[in-house]
Short mmCIF file of C-alpha atoms and ligand atoms in Angstrom, two decimals:
data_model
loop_
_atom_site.label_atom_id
_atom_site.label_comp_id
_atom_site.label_asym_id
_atom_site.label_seq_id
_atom_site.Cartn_x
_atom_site.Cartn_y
_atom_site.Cartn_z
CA UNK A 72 -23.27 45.97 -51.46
CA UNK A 73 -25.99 46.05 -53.75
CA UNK A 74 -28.95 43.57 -53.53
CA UNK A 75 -28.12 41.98 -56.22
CA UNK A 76 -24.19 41.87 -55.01
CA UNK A 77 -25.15 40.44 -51.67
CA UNK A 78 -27.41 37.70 -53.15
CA UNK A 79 -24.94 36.75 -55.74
CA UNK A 80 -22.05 36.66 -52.66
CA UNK A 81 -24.29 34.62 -50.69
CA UNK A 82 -28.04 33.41 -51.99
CA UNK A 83 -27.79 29.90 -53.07
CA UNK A 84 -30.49 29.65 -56.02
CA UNK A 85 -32.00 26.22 -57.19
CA UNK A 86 -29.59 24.39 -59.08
CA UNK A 87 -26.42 26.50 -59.39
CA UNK A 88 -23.30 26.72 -58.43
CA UNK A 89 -22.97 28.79 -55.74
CA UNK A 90 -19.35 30.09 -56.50
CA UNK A 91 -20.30 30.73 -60.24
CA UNK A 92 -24.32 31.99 -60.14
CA UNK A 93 -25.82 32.45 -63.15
CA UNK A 94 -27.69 35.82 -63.80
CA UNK A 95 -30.59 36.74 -61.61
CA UNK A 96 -32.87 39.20 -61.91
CA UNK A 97 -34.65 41.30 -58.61
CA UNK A 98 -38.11 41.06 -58.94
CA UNK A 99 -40.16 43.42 -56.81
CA UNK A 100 -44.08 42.90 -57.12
CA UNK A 101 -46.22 40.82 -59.76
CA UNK A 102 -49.65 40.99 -60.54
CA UNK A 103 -51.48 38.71 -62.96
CA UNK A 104 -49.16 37.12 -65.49
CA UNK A 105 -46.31 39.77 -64.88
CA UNK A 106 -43.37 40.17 -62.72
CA UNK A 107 -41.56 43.76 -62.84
CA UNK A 108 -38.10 43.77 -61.97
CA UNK A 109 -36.29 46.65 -60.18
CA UNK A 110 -36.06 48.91 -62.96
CA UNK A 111 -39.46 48.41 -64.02
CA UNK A 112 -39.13 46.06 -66.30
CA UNK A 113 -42.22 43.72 -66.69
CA UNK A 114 -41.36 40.48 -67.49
CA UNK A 115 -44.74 38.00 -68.74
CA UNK A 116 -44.00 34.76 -66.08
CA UNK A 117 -44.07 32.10 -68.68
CA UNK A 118 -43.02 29.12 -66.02
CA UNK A 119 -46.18 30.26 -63.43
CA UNK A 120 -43.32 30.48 -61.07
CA UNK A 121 -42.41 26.61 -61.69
CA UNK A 122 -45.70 25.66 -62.42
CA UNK A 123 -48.25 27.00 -59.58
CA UNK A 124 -49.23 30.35 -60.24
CA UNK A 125 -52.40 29.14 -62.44
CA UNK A 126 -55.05 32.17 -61.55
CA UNK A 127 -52.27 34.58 -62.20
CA UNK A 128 -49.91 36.19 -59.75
CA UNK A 129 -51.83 38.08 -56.51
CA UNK A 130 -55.78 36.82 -57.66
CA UNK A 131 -58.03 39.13 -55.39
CA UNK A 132 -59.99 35.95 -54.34
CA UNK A 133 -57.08 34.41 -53.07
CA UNK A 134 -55.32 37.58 -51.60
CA UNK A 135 -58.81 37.91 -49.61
CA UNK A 136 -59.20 34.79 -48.07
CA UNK A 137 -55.44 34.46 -47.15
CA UNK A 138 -55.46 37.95 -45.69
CA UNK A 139 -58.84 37.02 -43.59
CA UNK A 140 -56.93 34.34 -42.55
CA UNK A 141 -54.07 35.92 -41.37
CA UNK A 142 -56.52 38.17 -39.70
CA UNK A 143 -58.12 35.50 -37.64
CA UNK A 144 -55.50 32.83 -37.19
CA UNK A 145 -52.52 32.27 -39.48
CA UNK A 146 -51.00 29.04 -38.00
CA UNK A 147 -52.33 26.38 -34.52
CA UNK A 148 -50.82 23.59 -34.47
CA UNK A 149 -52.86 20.29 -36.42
CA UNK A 150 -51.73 17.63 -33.47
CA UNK A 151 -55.19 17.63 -30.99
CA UNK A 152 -56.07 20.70 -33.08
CA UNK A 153 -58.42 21.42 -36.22
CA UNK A 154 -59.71 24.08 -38.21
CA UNK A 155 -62.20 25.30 -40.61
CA UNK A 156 -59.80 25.71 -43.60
CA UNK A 157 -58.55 21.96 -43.46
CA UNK A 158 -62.12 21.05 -42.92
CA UNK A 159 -63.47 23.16 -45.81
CA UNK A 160 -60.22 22.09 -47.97
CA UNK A 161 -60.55 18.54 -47.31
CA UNK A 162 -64.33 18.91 -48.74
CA UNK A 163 -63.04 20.44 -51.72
CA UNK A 164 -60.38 18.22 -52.64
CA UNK A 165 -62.43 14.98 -52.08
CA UNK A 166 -64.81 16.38 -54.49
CA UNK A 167 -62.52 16.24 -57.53
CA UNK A 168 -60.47 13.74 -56.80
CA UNK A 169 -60.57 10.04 -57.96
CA UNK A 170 -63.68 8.87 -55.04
CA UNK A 171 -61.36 5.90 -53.86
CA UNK A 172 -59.38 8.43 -52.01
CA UNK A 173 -60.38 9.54 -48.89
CA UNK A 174 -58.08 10.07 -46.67
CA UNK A 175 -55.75 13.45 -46.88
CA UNK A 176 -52.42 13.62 -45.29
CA UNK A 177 -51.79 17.99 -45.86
CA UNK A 178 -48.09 18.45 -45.75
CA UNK A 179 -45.16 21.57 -46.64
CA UNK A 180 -44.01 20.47 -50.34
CA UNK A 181 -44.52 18.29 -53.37
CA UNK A 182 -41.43 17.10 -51.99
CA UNK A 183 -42.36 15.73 -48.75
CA UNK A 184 -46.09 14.81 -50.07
CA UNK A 185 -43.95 12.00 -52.01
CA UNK A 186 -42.09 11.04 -48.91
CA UNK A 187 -45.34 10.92 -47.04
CA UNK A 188 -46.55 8.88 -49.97
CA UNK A 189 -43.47 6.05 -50.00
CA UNK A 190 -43.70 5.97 -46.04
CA UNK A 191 -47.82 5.00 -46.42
CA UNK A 192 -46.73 2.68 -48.66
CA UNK A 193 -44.34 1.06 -46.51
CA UNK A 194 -46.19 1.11 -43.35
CA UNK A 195 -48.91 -0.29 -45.47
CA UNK A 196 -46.99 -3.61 -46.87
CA UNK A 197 -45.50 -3.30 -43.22
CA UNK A 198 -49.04 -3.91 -41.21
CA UNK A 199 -50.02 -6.05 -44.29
CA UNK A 200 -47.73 -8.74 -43.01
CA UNK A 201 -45.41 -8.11 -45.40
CA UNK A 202 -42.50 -6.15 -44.03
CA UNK A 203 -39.61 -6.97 -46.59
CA UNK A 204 -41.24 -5.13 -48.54
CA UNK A 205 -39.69 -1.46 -48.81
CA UNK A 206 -38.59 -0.99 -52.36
CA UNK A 207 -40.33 1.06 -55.20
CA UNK A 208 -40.54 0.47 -58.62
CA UNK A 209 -40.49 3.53 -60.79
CA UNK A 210 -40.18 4.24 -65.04
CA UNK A 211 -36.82 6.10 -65.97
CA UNK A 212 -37.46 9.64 -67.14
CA UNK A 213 -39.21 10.71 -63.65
CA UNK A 214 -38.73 13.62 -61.61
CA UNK A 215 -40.45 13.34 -57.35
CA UNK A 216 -38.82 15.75 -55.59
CA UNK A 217 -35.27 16.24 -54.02
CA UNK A 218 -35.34 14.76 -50.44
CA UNK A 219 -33.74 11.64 -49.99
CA UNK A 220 -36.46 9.14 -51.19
CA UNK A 221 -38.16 11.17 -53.64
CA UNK A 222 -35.11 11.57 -55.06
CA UNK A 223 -34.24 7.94 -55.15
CA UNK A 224 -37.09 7.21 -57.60
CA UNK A 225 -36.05 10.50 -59.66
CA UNK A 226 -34.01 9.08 -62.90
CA UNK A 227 -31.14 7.90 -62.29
CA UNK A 228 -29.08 10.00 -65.17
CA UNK A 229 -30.51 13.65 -64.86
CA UNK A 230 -30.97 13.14 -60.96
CA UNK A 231 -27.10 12.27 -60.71
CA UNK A 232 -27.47 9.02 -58.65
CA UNK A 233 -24.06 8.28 -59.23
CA UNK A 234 -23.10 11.06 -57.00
CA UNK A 235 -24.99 9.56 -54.38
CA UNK A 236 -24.02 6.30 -54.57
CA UNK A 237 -24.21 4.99 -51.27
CA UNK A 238 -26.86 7.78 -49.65
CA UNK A 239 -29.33 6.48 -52.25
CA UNK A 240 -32.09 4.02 -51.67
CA UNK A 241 -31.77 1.02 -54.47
CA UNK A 242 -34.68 0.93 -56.52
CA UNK A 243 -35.86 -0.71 -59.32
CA UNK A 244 -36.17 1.42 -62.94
CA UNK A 245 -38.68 0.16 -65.92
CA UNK A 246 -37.76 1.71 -69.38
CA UNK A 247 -39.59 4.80 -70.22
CA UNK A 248 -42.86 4.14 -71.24
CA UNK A 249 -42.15 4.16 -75.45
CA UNK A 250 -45.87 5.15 -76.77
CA UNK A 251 -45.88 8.64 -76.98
CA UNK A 252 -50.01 10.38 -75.56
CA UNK A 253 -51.66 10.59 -79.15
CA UNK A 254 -49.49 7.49 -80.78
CA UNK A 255 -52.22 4.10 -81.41
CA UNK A 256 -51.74 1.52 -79.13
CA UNK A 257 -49.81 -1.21 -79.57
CA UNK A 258 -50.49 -4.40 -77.61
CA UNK A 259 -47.21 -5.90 -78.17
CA UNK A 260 -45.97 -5.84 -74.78
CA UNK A 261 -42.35 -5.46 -76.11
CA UNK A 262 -43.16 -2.45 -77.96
CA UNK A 263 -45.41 -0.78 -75.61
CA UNK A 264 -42.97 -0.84 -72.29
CA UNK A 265 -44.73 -3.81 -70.60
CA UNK A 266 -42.95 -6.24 -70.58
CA UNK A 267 -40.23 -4.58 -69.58
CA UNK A 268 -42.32 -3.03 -65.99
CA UNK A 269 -44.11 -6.58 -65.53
CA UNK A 270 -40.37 -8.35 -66.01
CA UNK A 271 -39.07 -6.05 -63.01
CA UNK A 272 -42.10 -6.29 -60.95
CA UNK A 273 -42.49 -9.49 -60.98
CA UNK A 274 -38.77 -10.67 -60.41
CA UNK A 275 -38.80 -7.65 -57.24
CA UNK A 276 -41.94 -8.47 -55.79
CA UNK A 277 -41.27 -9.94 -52.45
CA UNK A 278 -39.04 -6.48 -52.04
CA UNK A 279 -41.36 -4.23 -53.96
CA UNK A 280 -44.12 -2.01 -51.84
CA UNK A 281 -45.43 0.22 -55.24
CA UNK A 282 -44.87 1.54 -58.33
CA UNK A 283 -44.45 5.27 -57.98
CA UNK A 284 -44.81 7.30 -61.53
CA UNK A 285 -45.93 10.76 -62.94
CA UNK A 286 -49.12 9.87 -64.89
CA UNK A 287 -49.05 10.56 -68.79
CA UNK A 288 -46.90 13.48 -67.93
CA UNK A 289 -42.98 13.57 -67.00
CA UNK A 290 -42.52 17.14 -66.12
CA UNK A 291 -38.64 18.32 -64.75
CA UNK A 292 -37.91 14.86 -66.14
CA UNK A 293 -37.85 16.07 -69.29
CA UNK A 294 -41.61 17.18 -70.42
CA UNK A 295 -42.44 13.58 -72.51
CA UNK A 296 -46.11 13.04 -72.55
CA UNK A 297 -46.94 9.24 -72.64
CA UNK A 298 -49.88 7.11 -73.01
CA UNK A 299 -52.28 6.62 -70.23
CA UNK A 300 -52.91 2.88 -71.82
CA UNK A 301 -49.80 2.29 -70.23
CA UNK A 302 -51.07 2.96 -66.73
CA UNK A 303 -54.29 1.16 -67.07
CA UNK A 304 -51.87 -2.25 -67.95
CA UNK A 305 -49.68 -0.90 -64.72
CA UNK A 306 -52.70 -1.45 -62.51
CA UNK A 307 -53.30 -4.40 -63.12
CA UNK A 308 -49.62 -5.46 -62.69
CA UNK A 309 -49.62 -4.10 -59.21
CA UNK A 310 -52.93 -6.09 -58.44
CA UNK A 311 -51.40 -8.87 -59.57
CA UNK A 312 -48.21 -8.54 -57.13
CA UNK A 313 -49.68 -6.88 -54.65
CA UNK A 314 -47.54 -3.34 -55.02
CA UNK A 315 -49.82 0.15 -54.48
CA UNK A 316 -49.77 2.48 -57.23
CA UNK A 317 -48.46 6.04 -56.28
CA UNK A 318 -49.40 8.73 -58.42
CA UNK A 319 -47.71 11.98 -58.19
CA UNK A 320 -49.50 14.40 -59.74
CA UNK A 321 -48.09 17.67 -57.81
CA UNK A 322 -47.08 18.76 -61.67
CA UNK A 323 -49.95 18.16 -63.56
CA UNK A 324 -52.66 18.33 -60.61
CA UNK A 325 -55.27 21.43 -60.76
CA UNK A 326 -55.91 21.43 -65.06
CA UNK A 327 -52.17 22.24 -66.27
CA UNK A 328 -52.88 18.98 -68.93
CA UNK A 329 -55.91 20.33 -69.73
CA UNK A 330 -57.76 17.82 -67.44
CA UNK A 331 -58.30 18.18 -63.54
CA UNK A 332 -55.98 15.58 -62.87
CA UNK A 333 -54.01 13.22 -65.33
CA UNK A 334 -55.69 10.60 -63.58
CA UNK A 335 -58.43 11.48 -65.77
CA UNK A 336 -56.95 10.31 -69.10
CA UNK A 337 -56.95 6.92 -67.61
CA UNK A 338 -59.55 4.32 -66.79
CA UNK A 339 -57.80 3.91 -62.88
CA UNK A 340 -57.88 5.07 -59.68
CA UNK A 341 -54.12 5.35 -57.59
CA UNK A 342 -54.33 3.94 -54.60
CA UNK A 343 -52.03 6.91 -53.37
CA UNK A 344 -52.08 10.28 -55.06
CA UNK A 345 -49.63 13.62 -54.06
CA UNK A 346 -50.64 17.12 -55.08
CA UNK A 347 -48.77 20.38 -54.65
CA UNK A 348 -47.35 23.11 -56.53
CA UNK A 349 -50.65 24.67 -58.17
CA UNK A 350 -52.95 23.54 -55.13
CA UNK A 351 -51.84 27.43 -53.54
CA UNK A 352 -52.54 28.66 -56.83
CA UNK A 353 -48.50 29.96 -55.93
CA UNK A 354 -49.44 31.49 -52.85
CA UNK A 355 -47.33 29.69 -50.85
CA UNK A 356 -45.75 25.85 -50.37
CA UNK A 357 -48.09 23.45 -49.67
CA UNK A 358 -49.25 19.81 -50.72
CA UNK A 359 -50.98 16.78 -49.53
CA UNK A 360 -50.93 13.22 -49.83
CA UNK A 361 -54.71 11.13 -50.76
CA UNK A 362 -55.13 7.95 -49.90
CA UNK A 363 -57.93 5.09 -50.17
CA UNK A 364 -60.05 3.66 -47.62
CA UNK A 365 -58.40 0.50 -47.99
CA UNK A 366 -54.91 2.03 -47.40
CA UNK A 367 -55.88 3.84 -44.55
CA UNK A 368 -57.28 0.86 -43.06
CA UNK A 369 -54.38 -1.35 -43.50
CA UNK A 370 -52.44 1.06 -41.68
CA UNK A 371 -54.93 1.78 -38.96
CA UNK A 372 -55.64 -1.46 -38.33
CA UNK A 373 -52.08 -2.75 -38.16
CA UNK A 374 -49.33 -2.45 -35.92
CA UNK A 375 -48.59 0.25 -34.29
CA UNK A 376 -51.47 1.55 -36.32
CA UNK A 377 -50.75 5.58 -36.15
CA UNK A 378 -49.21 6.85 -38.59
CA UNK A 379 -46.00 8.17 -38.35
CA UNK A 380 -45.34 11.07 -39.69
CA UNK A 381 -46.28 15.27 -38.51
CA UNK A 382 -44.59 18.23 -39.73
CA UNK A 383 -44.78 21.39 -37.92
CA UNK A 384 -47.01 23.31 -39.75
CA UNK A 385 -48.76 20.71 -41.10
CA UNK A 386 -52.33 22.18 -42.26
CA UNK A 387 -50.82 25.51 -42.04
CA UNK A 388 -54.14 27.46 -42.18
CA UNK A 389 -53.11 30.16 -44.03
CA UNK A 390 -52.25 27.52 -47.09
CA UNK A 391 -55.33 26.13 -46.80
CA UNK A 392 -57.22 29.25 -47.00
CA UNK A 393 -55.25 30.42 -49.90
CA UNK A 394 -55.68 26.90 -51.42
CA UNK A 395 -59.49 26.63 -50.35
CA UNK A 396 -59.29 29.52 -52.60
CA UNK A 397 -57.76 28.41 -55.42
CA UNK A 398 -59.96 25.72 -55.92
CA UNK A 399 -63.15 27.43 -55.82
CA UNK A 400 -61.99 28.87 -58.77
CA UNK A 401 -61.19 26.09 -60.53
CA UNK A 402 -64.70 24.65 -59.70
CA UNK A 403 -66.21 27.71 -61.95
CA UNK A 404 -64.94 25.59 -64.54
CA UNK A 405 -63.19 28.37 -66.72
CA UNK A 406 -59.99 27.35 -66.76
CA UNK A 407 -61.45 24.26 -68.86
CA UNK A 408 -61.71 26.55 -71.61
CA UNK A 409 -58.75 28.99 -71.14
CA UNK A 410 -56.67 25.62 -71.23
CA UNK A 411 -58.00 24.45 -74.39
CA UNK A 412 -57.72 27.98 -75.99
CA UNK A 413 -53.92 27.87 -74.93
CA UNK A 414 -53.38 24.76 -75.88
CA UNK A 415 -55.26 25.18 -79.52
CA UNK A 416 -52.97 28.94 -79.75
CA UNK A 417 -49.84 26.86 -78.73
CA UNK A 418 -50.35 24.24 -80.78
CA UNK A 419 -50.85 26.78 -84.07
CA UNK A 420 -47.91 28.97 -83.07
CA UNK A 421 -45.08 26.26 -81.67
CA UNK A 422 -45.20 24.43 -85.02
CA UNK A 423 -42.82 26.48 -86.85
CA UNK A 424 -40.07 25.64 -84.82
CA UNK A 425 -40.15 22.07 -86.08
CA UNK A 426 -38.37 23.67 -89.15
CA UNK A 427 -36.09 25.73 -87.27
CA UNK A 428 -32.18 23.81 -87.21
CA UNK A 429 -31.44 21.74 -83.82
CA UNK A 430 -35.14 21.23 -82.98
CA UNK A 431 -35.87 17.71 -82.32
CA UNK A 432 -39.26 17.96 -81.12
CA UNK A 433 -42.47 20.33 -80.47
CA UNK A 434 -45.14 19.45 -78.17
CA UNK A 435 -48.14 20.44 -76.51
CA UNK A 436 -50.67 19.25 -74.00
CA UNK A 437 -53.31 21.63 -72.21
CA UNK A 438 -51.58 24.48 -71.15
CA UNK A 439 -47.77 22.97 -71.42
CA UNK A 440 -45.85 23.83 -74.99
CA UNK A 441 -42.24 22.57 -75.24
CA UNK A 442 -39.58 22.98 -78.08
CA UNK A 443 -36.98 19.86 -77.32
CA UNK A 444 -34.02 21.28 -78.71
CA UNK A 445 -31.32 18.00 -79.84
CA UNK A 446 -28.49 19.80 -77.71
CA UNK A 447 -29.10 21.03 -74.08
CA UNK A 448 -29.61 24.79 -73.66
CA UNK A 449 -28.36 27.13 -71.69
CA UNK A 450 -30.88 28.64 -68.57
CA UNK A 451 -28.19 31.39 -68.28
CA UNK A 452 -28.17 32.49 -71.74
CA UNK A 453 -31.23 32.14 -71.90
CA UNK A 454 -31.86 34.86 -69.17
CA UNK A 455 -29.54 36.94 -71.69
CA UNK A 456 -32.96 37.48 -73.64
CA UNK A 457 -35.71 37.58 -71.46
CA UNK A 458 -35.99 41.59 -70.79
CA UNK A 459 -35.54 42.42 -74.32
CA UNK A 460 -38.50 39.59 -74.69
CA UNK A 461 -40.51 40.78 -72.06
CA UNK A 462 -41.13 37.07 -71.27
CA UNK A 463 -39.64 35.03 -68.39
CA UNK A 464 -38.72 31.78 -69.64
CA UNK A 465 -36.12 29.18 -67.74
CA UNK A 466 -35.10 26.14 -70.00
CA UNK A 467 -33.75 22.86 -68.47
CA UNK A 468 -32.32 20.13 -70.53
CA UNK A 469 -32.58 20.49 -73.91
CA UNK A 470 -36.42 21.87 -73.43
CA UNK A 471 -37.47 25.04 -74.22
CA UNK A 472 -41.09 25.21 -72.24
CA UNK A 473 -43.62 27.28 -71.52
CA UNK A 474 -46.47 26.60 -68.96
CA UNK A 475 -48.57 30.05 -68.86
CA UNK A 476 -50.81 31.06 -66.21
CA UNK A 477 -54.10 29.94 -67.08
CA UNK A 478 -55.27 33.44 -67.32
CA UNK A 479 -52.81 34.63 -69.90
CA UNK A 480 -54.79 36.36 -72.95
CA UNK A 481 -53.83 36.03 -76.63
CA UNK A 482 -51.76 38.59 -77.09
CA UNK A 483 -49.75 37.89 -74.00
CA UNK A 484 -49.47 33.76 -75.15
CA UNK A 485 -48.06 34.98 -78.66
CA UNK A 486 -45.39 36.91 -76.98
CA UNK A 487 -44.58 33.84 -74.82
CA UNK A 488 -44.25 31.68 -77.97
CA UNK A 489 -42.56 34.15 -79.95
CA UNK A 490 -39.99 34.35 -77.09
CA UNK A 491 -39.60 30.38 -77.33
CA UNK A 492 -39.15 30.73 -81.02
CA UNK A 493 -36.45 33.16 -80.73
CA UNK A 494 -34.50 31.46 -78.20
CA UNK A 495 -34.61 28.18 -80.50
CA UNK A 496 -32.61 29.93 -82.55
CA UNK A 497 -30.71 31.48 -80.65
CA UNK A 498 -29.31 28.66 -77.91
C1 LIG B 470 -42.06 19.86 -58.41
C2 LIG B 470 -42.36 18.43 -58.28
C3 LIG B 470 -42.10 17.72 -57.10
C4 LIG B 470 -41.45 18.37 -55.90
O1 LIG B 470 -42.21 19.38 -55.35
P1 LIG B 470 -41.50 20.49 -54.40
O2 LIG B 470 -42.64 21.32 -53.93
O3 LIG B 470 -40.54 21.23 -55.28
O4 LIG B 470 -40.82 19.76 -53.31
C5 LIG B 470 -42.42 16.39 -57.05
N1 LIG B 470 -42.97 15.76 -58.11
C6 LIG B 470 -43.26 16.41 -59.26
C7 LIG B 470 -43.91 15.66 -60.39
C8 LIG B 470 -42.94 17.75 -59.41
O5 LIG B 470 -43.20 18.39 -60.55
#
């Protein structure tokens, strides 16, 4: 059996039937923006490997730190225990983030950051004095992750609730925020989603613990890009019921939307924020949950105080190394301007496609470019084209996306969008 045979026989991949896989390509080293195949093909990694890989696949700083690392001490354990990268990592990230957060909860995935997240919030409302409240609040269109609560505040439709009808948590869904990023503001509350969120809150409140969204960007969700007016009105919602506002920013954390965090396009601070797939720079899973003093004090200072929650290789050194890493590039500040040249170069070269037949939409924000397509497209056929593209690209839904290492050149961008162009025509 081939390696290809065995994996189809027996590999479960993301999202597929296992008894029917769709076509799969063996990839056997990558270095910068490319991944070569078996046969040598070299394939430009339009996705970053779902998002993370934002210095490029295998960046020397990274590979150095991580392999110093591993050198000295690739995993202790984080219960009695600490270590220099957590320490140094922790510095880092409370230097960019939002200053009301400072306390970091490191964790595996994006995944179980968000279930780290809705337990805080719990606990919080919990030592609070206010223990019926356990529910979230969340804006259709979302995507958090696919454990058990995460998933719960994932929509409803594309995260196939109905199938789990019973396993699911009940929570409470606020239309999608309907002002588009870039649209003016319009302070009818009826017309700008309000209404609708403050409606829900306030008739949930004695159940609700926080609102949970995706600021200004809803990635697997379906890539819609909303206005951060929005969430400066949710704050002050949740102040007035007394719900925490959760911000998950493990998609567009790190500079993908062309800011450090999304947070940025607002006037607000979360009170809890999760961060994950670029924080690696796509070395390896890893994430971690932020929280403010005033959080952590509720919680600490209530009963039974500790907080509950420890994964095994929770501050895995090696993934703090490799993200310590990661972010001491981003504080050089260049991505800054290699996300505004991709976004300018995807902006200029996406826009023909809103003339191409079955194209609904074409967007573009910082270093994400999507063609919504008004039918859903295939992944499968679209992995029909990708060697004689020379780009990897994996549409969901009816998006054809692209969101390029930050390091991608020109030349290697126009190949990217010429690949998105031809497979709007083509699927
Ligand atoms: C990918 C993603 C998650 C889940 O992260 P995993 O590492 O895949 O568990 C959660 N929230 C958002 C916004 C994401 O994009």
């Amino acid at each position: 059996m081939s390696q290809l045979e065995f994996d189809r026989a027996h590999l479960w991949h993301p999202y597929t039937n296992v008894v029917k896989p769709g076509a799969t390509f063996l990839a056997k080293s990558a270095e910068g923006v490319r991944i070569t195949l078996d046969d040598g093909t070299e394939l430009i990694d339009a996705m970053s490997s779902w998002w993370s890989v934002i210095h490029g696949h295998r960046h020397p700083a990274i590979m150095t730190a991580v392999h110093d690392q591993l050198d000295r001490m690739p995993h202790v354990m984080f219960g009695g225990l600490t270590h220099d990268p957590a320490v140094d990592l922790g510095r880092k990230l409370l230097a960019m983030a939002p200053p009301s957060l400072t306390r970091i909860f490191y964790c595996d995935s994006g995944s179980v950051s968000v279930e780290v997240a809705m337990k805080m919030a719990v606990q919080y409302q919990h030592s609070a004095g206010r223990p019926a409240r356990s529910q979230f609040a969340t804006i259709r269109g979302g995507y958090h992750g696919d454990t058990w609560k995460a998933m719960s505040v994932c929509d409803p439709v594309t995260g196939m609730h109905h199938l789990f009808k019973g396993a699911l948590s009940v929570q409470h869904f606020a239309e999608r925020p309907p002002l588009r990023l870039g649209d003016d503001w319009d302070e009818d509350p009826e017309r700008n989603g309000l209404a609708d969120l403050a409606r829900l809150v306030a008739a949930n409140k004695d159940r609700l613990a926080a609102l949970i969204l995706e600021p200004v960007v809803q990635g697997a969700g379906g890539m819609y890009f909303y206005h951060p007016e929005y969430l400066n009105r949710a704050r002050a919602i949740c102040d007035e019921h007394g719900l925490l506002l959760i911000f998950d920013e493990i998609a567009t954390g790190f500079g993908r939307a062309g800011r450090l965090f999304a947070t940025r396009f607002t006037g607000i601070e979360p009170d809890i924020l999760c961060l994950g797939k670029a924080l690696t720079g796509g070395t390896m899973s890893f994430a971690a949950t932020l929280a403010s003093t005033r959080v952590a004090e509720v919680i600490g200072g209530g009963e039974p105080g500790l907080f509950m929650h420890g994964p095994t290789f929770m501050a895995n050194p090696l993934a703090c190394a490799a993200a310590c890493a990661s972010l001491d590039l981003l504080a050089t500040g260049d991505w800054e301007r290699q996300v505004a040249l991709i976004e300018a170069q995807m902006q200029a070269e996406l826009s023909p496609a809103r003339a191409l037949p079955g194209v609904a939409d074409v967007r573009v924000l910082g270093a994400i470019g999507v063609i919504e397509m008004d039918h859903a497209v295939s992944a499968d056929r679209a992995h029909g084209y990708c060697r004689e593209l020379g780009v990897f690209l994996r549409p969901f839904g009816r998006n054809i996306y692209a969101m390029p290492p930050f390091v991608t050149t020109q030349d290697e961008l126009t190949r990217i969008t010429d690949g998105m162009l031809a497979l709007a025509k083509v699927l």
